[in-house]
Amino acid sequence: MSEHRRKPPQPQGGGRAAARRGQPGSSSGRRAAPRGATGSPSDSYGSSSYGSDPSGPGGEERPYGGRAEARRAAQRGTRRRGADAGPGGRRGAPGGPNGPGRGRGRASTAPGKKRLIDYPRAGKYGWRRWTPSWKLVSGLFIGFLGSLVALVGVSYAMVSIPNENDAAKSQNNVYYWADGKQMVATGTGVNRQNVDISQIPDAMQWAVISAENKSFYQDSGVDPMGIARAVLNMARGGQTQGGSTITQQYVKNTYLSQQQTLTRKFKEMFISIKVGTKLDKKQILQGYLNTSYFGRGAYGIQSAAQTYYGKNAVDLTPSQCAVLAALLKGPTYFDPAGNADLDQSATPAANKKRSMDRWAWILEQMHNDHHLSDQQYQEAKAHYPTPDGRKATRGMTGQISYLVDTAKKYVLAHSDITEAQFDRGGYQIYTTFQKNKVNELTSAVKKVQAARLDPKHRTLDKYVQFGAASVKPNDGAIVALYGGDGYENGHFTNNADTSGVPVGSTWKPFVLAAAMEYGTYKSDGAGISPLSKYNGNDHLKVRRPDGTYYLNKDNSTFFQNNESPHRWGYITLRKAMEQSINTPFVQLGVDVGMTHVRDVAKSAGILPQSMSVDLNPSFAIGTSTPSAIRMADAYATFAASGKQTDPYSVTAVKTNGVDAPSFTKPKPNPKEAMDPDIANNVTDVLQNVIQNGTGQNAKALGRTAAGKTGTTDKNKSAWFVGYTQQLSTSVAMFRENPKDHKLLSMNGTAGVDSIHGGDIPTLVWTEYMKAALKGANDPGFPKATDIGKVQDEAGAPSPTPSVTITPSQTPSDTPSPTPSETTPTPSPSASDTCQWSWGNPCNGDTNGGNNTGGTDGGTTPTPTVTDTTGSGNTRGNGNGGIFGGQTG
């Protein structure tokens, strides 16, 4: 063989190539003979010295099968790294039995203990070590399925079938006065009666099936797709409602809580499957109709028939059945009587429309499903059977009904308790209402009503209503309220906790507070003093900051009016508040910015949803419609030197003597809504209203007090809101058409030309406060510190003479013809077309609009936008008191 083709000598030990050819070091290059072929005793797996010197003992070729045996040894997990691999224990480490550089340390093949789960996999390297084997995957899958089957079997065996009679064991809710004594026990314990399926009309059964679960008689009791949708919705953070069969609804009504959770859904599914296999469909349908909530505290079809139609269930017509079936979608929104106390969108008008639409749809579905003949269908849809109005229940008479209503709304708004759960009873509700003060407020209203109103002999005295509330400053606890004539007299709207009655000039303190906090566009953000002067004359244009004037919708000039044409001239804001003159505060509101006025009112405690949407000039004089509760609370902010606390009516809710976990207890924590100096200055100005202005009837209280009167456009409402340091109380008076809930004018009511806030409402306030504060001390109010700078209206005479405020000792009920604060020299009015002098009253530009305000600063029509709910034309039923807003 030529030299250049001769292979180089193999290294000692043979290396890996030699191992492949046979025994290390061999130069023959041929494969080793099969095991046992030589007849040598060494021809066995155990006698080979793989990798040893061929000249030493055992230097014969590696027996056949040595590599396979090594792999098997490695797979048994017996391979010893490190001990045989030399220092470092790594492949090819110096000192290993394989020599430098290439040894793999396979010397150990001792058998090892097998693992139950071979993971990470022994004998595998890299990504293969972490890839489970098919045996492991299939084993785990089979184990999971077996566990799931076992779990389902155990769950199915453990759940019990619900009994409709268990659900009928509802309890009363017990309400307590602030002193812990029981006020009333009321609930659904007496408003429920189960009936047999034979006493439930076929039309009622089919109405529910056609509307809720068309496949009721064919399905297994559960809707897997519906449950899947519910779980998906919950995973997305939405509601899990929807997709339930009648069987599932029955299970939920009788056995489970109303919580929308994944656990409850799966439990519902197991019970529903068992119910579907153990009860027949008629039993399930009977149970569902006996346990469903129809609103107004009525559980079950029998109590619903009595509540809504005054008859037994068996006597319901198909048309009436469709109305009741519509209620199952949500009585809050489908009861034609409305439920705006719980949701401001659930007005009587809106609810009746929803009810009629669903009633017609259900009848159509029954007809399509062949459950009504053509003739029955035509008869049923010919006339909508309007349900009866609400009725008073046992114990719910007088003011108790409104106290319970207010407390219930507070609980539902501050807990996870649903209305249906609450009406099942079992709750103890501890309120803030003080029995003596509630009785004193009721007595004050009735006393003034009897003295001033005669609805039997004067038509214009009919439909007069009152709403009132009394709140603790620095705390927010509602100690008393007056909601109306009582449920027993057919009055179901809580006048103390609903909106829709414009507040008129009782809004002006917020305008003044905003001026002291933010200033006007002329003061560069610096607050202005209550001694700043504005034109108080009647029939004035309203100037925008850019110098232009507001226009009516027909582009004619808008004029703001007072009720009286008296010529006040330029007077201080303090005097304008005292006499409740409109024109200064309308212009002031524009100069300050209506957004600032809105923000101050909100910080004082007025809910944004009860404020007029249009921030036009009239916003400054009370087009908003907060409730009596919220007005009392907002004025309590002034009484507390700028500290505001939200009103509350419930201190605790208990079930079986322990606190209900989902109810959030109120924690009165006064927050600073405005600077104390601003609040104290507002109080100082409002004290003057009682001493020398439109609120003089409140002087009969005989103690330090502050307050403001309010009368709205066309005399549709009249207010007085006043306070001491101990109590803040608001009183509203209005007339309402009982059919459409629109406000009526009070011109001529009580035998006088018009009702003002300083008249009957102030008399009621004074009568109540006398009794409520009897025996209490008179701490007065903190002294007001001078605040802001004098910043007169554009066009005011300059220089302005200094003014000394000297309250009149013998105030007159009518404005003085020579006001002490009127500028004694002629000056131009805000209207650029009108000049005036003492002997020449100015009537303004006659080319513009002509709007009349109230004596206390009645609201006027919006100059450029269509009237909104705050216009005072429609009585709202939304709750604007503790947590609600306005509607209507």
mmCIF file of C-alpha atoms in Angstrom, residues 406-632:
data_model
loop_
_atom_site.group_PDB
_atom_site.id
_atom_site.type_symbol
_atom_site.label_atom_id
_atom_site.label_comp_id
_atom_site.label_asym_id
_atom_site.label_seq_id
_atom_site.Cartn_x
_atom_site.Cartn_y
_atom_site.Cartn_z
ATOM 1 C CA THR A 406 -85.838 55.850 51.836
ATOM 2 C CA ALA A 407 -84.062 53.283 53.990
ATOM 3 C CA LYS A 408 -84.668 50.474 51.489
ATOM 4 C CA LYS A 409 -83.226 52.518 48.638
ATOM 5 C CA TYR A 410 -80.173 53.317 50.710
ATOM 6 C CA VAL A 411 -79.578 49.639 51.534
ATOM 7 C CA LEU A 412 -79.928 48.533 47.902
ATOM 8 C CA ALA A 413 -77.582 51.301 46.749
ATOM 9 C CA HIS A 414 -74.896 50.460 49.299
ATOM 10 C CA SER A 415 -74.880 46.653 49.193
ATOM 11 C CA ASP A 416 -74.990 43.681 46.835
ATOM 12 C CA ILE A 417 -78.480 42.775 48.046
ATOM 13 C CA THR A 418 -80.999 42.610 45.208
ATOM 14 C CA GLU A 419 -84.557 43.871 45.516
ATOM 15 C CA ALA A 420 -85.891 40.310 45.268
ATOM 16 C CA GLN A 421 -83.594 39.140 48.068
ATOM 17 C CA PHE A 422 -84.490 42.126 50.212
ATOM 18 C CA ASP A 423 -88.201 41.566 49.763
ATOM 19 C CA ARG A 424 -87.864 37.978 50.932
ATOM 20 C CA GLY A 425 -87.190 39.494 54.338
ATOM 21 C CA GLY A 426 -85.050 38.454 57.248
ATOM 22 C CA TYR A 427 -83.201 41.770 57.534
ATOM 23 C CA GLN A 428 -82.984 44.145 60.479
ATOM 24 C CA ILE A 429 -82.496 47.720 59.302
ATOM 25 C CA TYR A 430 -81.286 50.338 61.787
ATOM 26 C CA THR A 431 -82.141 53.856 60.606
ATOM 27 C CA THR A 432 -81.138 57.412 61.509
ATOM 28 C CA PHE A 433 -84.739 58.607 61.795
ATOM 29 C CA GLN A 434 -85.714 60.142 65.130
ATOM 30 C CA LYS A 435 -89.333 59.400 65.924
ATOM 31 C CA ASN A 436 -90.021 62.677 67.743
ATOM 32 C CA LYS A 437 -88.591 64.797 64.925
ATOM 33 C CA VAL A 438 -90.508 62.856 62.249
ATOM 34 C CA ASN A 439 -93.715 63.466 64.187
ATOM 35 C CA GLU A 440 -92.836 67.149 64.677
ATOM 36 C CA LEU A 441 -92.191 67.676 60.966
ATOM 37 C CA THR A 442 -95.456 65.947 60.054
ATOM 38 C CA SER A 443 -97.293 68.016 62.628
ATOM 39 C CA ALA A 444 -95.820 71.254 61.240
ATOM 40 C CA VAL A 445 -96.965 70.436 57.691
ATOM 41 C CA LYS A 446 -100.463 69.427 58.800
ATOM 42 C CA LYS A 447 -100.857 72.489 61.017
ATOM 43 C CA VAL A 448 -99.969 74.973 58.270
ATOM 44 C CA GLN A 449 -102.021 73.037 55.719
ATOM 45 C CA ALA A 450 -105.094 73.199 57.914
ATOM 46 C CA ALA A 451 -104.622 76.915 58.587
ATOM 47 C CA ARG A 452 -103.929 78.051 55.018
ATOM 48 C CA LEU A 453 -105.380 75.532 52.570
ATOM 49 C CA ASP A 454 -108.993 74.539 51.962
ATOM 50 C CA PRO A 455 -109.141 72.050 49.066
ATOM 51 C CA LYS A 456 -112.802 71.242 49.732
ATOM 52 C CA HIS A 457 -113.903 74.803 49.001
ATOM 53 C CA ARG A 458 -111.087 76.227 46.825
ATOM 54 C CA THR A 459 -110.243 74.446 43.600
ATOM 55 C CA LEU A 460 -106.779 75.993 43.441
ATOM 56 C CA ASP A 461 -105.935 74.463 46.814
ATOM 57 C CA LYS A 462 -106.313 70.959 45.399
ATOM 58 C CA TYR A 463 -103.283 68.810 44.595
ATOM 59 C CA VAL A 464 -100.947 70.907 46.787
ATOM 60 C CA GLN A 465 -98.065 68.784 48.065
ATOM 61 C CA PHE A 466 -95.137 69.159 50.442
ATOM 62 C CA GLY A 467 -91.753 67.545 50.678
ATOM 63 C CA ALA A 468 -89.292 68.164 53.509
ATOM 64 C CA ALA A 469 -86.118 66.772 55.038
ATOM 65 C CA SER A 470 -83.929 67.506 58.048
ATOM 66 C CA VAL A 471 -80.220 66.622 58.158
ATOM 67 C CA LYS A 472 -77.454 66.901 60.761
ATOM 68 C CA PRO A 473 -74.576 69.179 59.645
ATOM 69 C CA ASN A 474 -71.091 67.682 60.016
ATOM 70 C CA ASP A 475 -72.669 64.214 60.014
ATOM 71 C CA GLY A 476 -75.189 63.706 57.171
ATOM 72 C CA ALA A 477 -77.691 61.671 59.198
ATOM 73 C CA ILE A 478 -81.283 62.240 58.040
ATOM 74 C CA VAL A 479 -83.253 62.682 61.248
ATOM 75 C CA ALA A 480 -86.674 63.434 59.729
ATOM 76 C CA LEU A 481 -88.498 63.718 56.443
ATOM 77 C CA TYR A 482 -91.967 64.355 55.098
ATOM 78 C CA GLY A 483 -92.812 62.435 51.926
ATOM 79 C CA GLY A 484 -96.500 63.117 51.378
ATOM 80 C CA ASP A 485 -99.990 62.174 52.509
ATOM 81 C CA GLY A 486 -99.172 58.469 52.865
ATOM 82 C CA TYR A 487 -99.583 55.290 50.851
ATOM 83 C CA GLU A 488 -103.002 54.756 52.391
ATOM 84 C CA ASN A 489 -104.159 57.939 50.646
ATOM 85 C CA GLY A 490 -102.832 56.837 47.271
ATOM 86 C CA HIS A 491 -99.668 58.957 47.389
ATOM 87 C CA PHE A 492 -96.780 56.618 46.577
ATOM 88 C CA THR A 493 -94.143 59.148 45.529
ATOM 89 C CA ASN A 494 -91.692 60.119 48.254
ATOM 90 C CA ASN A 495 -91.625 63.926 47.935
ATOM 91 C CA ALA A 496 -88.581 64.192 50.210
ATOM 92 C CA ASP A 497 -86.426 61.984 48.040
ATOM 93 C CA THR A 498 -87.501 62.702 44.482
ATOM 94 C CA SER A 499 -86.530 65.369 42.011
ATOM 95 C CA GLY A 500 -88.472 67.365 39.476
ATOM 96 C CA VAL A 501 -89.365 70.473 41.479
ATOM 97 C CA PRO A 502 -87.159 73.475 40.523
ATOM 98 C CA VAL A 503 -85.518 75.087 43.539
ATOM 99 C CA GLY A 504 -85.653 78.713 42.327
ATOM 100 C CA SER A 505 -83.690 81.293 44.294
ATOM 101 C CA THR A 506 -82.493 78.815 46.921
ATOM 102 C CA TRP A 507 -79.815 78.187 44.265
ATOM 103 C CA LYS A 508 -78.381 81.721 44.584
ATOM 104 C CA PRO A 509 -76.085 80.942 47.545
ATOM 105 C CA PHE A 510 -74.117 78.608 45.265
ATOM 106 C CA VAL A 511 -73.666 81.462 42.780
ATOM 107 C CA LEU A 512 -72.406 83.751 45.547
ATOM 108 C CA ALA A 513 -70.059 81.062 46.892
ATOM 109 C CA ALA A 514 -68.653 80.505 43.380
ATOM 110 C CA ALA A 515 -68.041 84.269 43.012
ATOM 111 C CA MET A 516 -66.135 84.347 46.302
ATOM 112 C CA GLU A 517 -64.084 81.300 45.294
ATOM 113 C CA TYR A 518 -63.388 81.871 41.596
ATOM 114 C CA GLY A 519 -64.049 85.568 41.073
ATOM 115 C CA THR A 520 -65.256 86.900 37.728
ATOM 116 C CA TYR A 521 -63.642 87.279 34.332
ATOM 117 C CA LYS A 522 -62.718 90.840 35.405
ATOM 118 C CA SER A 523 -61.010 89.878 38.686
ATOM 119 C CA ASP A 524 -58.320 87.602 37.208
ATOM 120 C CA GLY A 525 -59.423 84.648 39.340
ATOM 121 C CA ALA A 526 -59.468 86.560 42.637
ATOM 122 C CA GLY A 527 -62.614 86.050 44.682
ATOM 123 C CA ILE A 528 -64.990 88.977 44.956
ATOM 124 C CA SER A 529 -66.722 90.438 47.990
ATOM 125 C CA PRO A 530 -70.470 90.185 48.768
ATOM 126 C CA LEU A 531 -70.311 93.995 48.787
ATOM 127 C CA SER A 532 -69.678 94.062 45.048
ATOM 128 C CA LYS A 533 -72.464 95.904 43.217
ATOM 129 C CA TYR A 534 -74.661 94.728 40.389
ATOM 130 C CA ASN A 535 -77.654 96.305 38.681
ATOM 131 C CA GLY A 536 -80.863 95.183 40.387
ATOM 132 C CA ASN A 537 -83.324 96.811 38.010
ATOM 133 C CA ASP A 538 -86.004 94.824 36.254
ATOM 134 C CA HIS A 539 -85.977 93.764 32.605
ATOM 135 C CA LEU A 540 -82.249 93.866 31.843
ATOM 136 C CA LYS A 541 -80.138 92.437 29.080
ATOM 137 C CA VAL A 542 -77.602 89.801 30.085
ATOM 138 C CA ARG A 543 -74.079 90.598 28.862
ATOM 139 C CA ARG A 544 -71.613 87.927 27.868
ATOM 140 C CA PRO A 545 -67.946 88.378 28.838
ATOM 141 C CA ASP A 546 -67.192 89.354 25.213
ATOM 142 C CA GLY A 547 -69.653 92.238 25.445
ATOM 143 C CA THR A 548 -72.446 90.688 23.355
ATOM 144 C CA TYR A 549 -75.896 89.938 24.739
ATOM 145 C CA TYR A 550 -77.853 86.730 25.054
ATOM 146 C CA LEU A 551 -80.604 86.178 22.481
ATOM 147 C CA ASN A 552 -83.864 84.278 22.437
ATOM 148 C CA LYS A 553 -84.426 81.420 20.013
ATOM 149 C CA ASP A 554 -85.958 83.847 17.530
ATOM 150 C CA ASN A 555 -82.801 86.006 17.751
ATOM 151 C CA SER A 556 -84.583 88.740 19.681
ATOM 152 C CA THR A 557 -82.777 90.168 22.701
ATOM 153 C CA PHE A 558 -83.179 88.184 25.918
ATOM 154 C CA PHE A 559 -84.189 90.155 29.012
ATOM 155 C CA GLN A 560 -83.994 88.901 32.570
ATOM 156 C CA ASN A 561 -86.878 90.034 34.759
ATOM 157 C CA ASN A 562 -87.672 90.349 38.413
ATOM 158 C CA GLU A 563 -91.218 89.879 39.624
ATOM 159 C CA SER A 564 -91.397 93.487 40.728
ATOM 160 C CA PRO A 565 -90.563 96.444 38.443
ATOM 161 C CA HIS A 566 -89.070 98.229 41.464
ATOM 162 C CA ARG A 567 -85.997 100.316 40.597
ATOM 163 C CA TRP A 568 -83.176 99.048 42.762
ATOM 164 C CA GLY A 569 -80.292 100.467 40.766
ATOM 165 C CA TYR A 570 -76.812 99.185 41.584
ATOM 166 C CA ILE A 571 -76.932 97.300 44.874
ATOM 167 C CA THR A 572 -74.592 94.971 46.702
ATOM 168 C CA LEU A 573 -74.879 91.237 46.262
ATOM 169 C CA ARG A 574 -75.705 91.071 49.944
ATOM 170 C CA LYS A 575 -78.748 93.295 49.399
ATOM 171 C CA ALA A 576 -79.708 91.395 46.240
ATOM 172 C CA MET A 577 -79.686 88.136 48.253
ATOM 173 C CA GLU A 578 -81.710 89.746 51.029
ATOM 174 C CA GLN A 579 -84.487 90.816 48.645
ATOM 175 C CA SER A 580 -83.958 87.844 46.297
ATOM 176 C CA ILE A 581 -83.551 89.933 43.163
ATOM 177 C CA ASN A 582 -82.901 87.996 39.975
ATOM 178 C CA THR A 583 -81.000 90.307 37.665
ATOM 179 C CA PRO A 584 -77.819 90.700 39.764
ATOM 180 C CA PHE A 585 -77.381 86.958 40.205
ATOM 181 C CA VAL A 586 -78.053 86.101 36.575
ATOM 182 C CA GLN A 587 -75.354 88.533 35.446
ATOM 183 C CA LEU A 588 -73.060 87.424 38.273
ATOM 184 C CA GLY A 589 -73.449 83.781 37.232
ATOM 185 C CA VAL A 590 -72.445 84.646 33.670
ATOM 186 C CA ASP A 591 -69.460 86.683 34.902
ATOM 187 C CA VAL A 592 -68.275 83.888 37.202
ATOM 188 C CA GLY A 593 -69.005 81.107 34.715
ATOM 189 C CA MET A 594 -71.857 78.648 35.097
ATOM 190 C CA THR A 595 -69.429 75.718 35.181
ATOM 191 C CA HIS A 596 -67.953 77.171 38.373
ATOM 192 C CA VAL A 597 -71.434 77.557 39.834
ATOM 193 C CA ARG A 598 -72.178 73.937 38.963
ATOM 194 C CA ASP A 599 -68.913 72.764 40.540
ATOM 195 C CA VAL A 600 -69.583 74.589 43.795
ATOM 196 C CA ALA A 601 -73.098 73.141 44.004
ATOM 197 C CA LYS A 602 -71.708 69.670 43.373
ATOM 198 C CA SER A 603 -69.023 70.018 46.034
ATOM 199 C CA ALA A 604 -71.696 71.194 48.493
ATOM 200 C CA GLY A 605 -73.628 67.941 47.950
ATOM 201 C CA ILE A 606 -75.946 68.427 44.944
ATOM 202 C CA LEU A 607 -75.965 65.447 42.583
ATOM 203 C CA PRO A 608 -74.908 66.276 38.994
ATOM 204 C CA GLN A 609 -77.826 64.319 37.518
ATOM 205 C CA SER A 610 -80.290 66.613 39.273
ATOM 206 C CA MET A 611 -78.777 69.762 37.780
ATOM 207 C CA SER A 612 -80.162 71.418 34.684
ATOM 208 C CA VAL A 613 -78.239 70.343 31.605
ATOM 209 C CA ASP A 614 -78.276 73.807 30.032
ATOM 210 C CA LEU A 615 -75.845 76.193 31.689
ATOM 211 C CA ASN A 616 -77.692 79.233 30.373
ATOM 212 C CA PRO A 617 -78.344 82.443 32.369
ATOM 213 C CA SER A 618 -81.404 80.949 34.078
ATOM 214 C CA PHE A 619 -79.201 78.234 35.612
ATOM 215 C CA ALA A 620 -78.102 80.841 38.167
ATOM 216 C CA ILE A 621 -81.600 81.257 39.594
ATOM 217 C CA GLY A 622 -82.660 77.668 40.088
ATOM 218 C CA THR A 623 -83.728 75.654 37.060
ATOM 219 C CA SER A 624 -82.148 72.578 38.681
ATOM 220 C CA THR A 625 -84.308 70.039 40.525
ATOM 221 C CA PRO A 626 -82.502 68.392 43.449
ATOM 222 C CA SER A 627 -84.511 66.690 46.163
ATOM 223 C CA ALA A 628 -85.388 68.105 49.556
ATOM 224 C CA ILE A 629 -82.858 65.735 51.127
ATOM 225 C CA ARG A 630 -80.048 66.953 48.907
ATOM 226 C CA MET A 631 -80.928 70.636 49.395
ATOM 227 C CA ALA A 632 -80.910 70.204 53.166
#
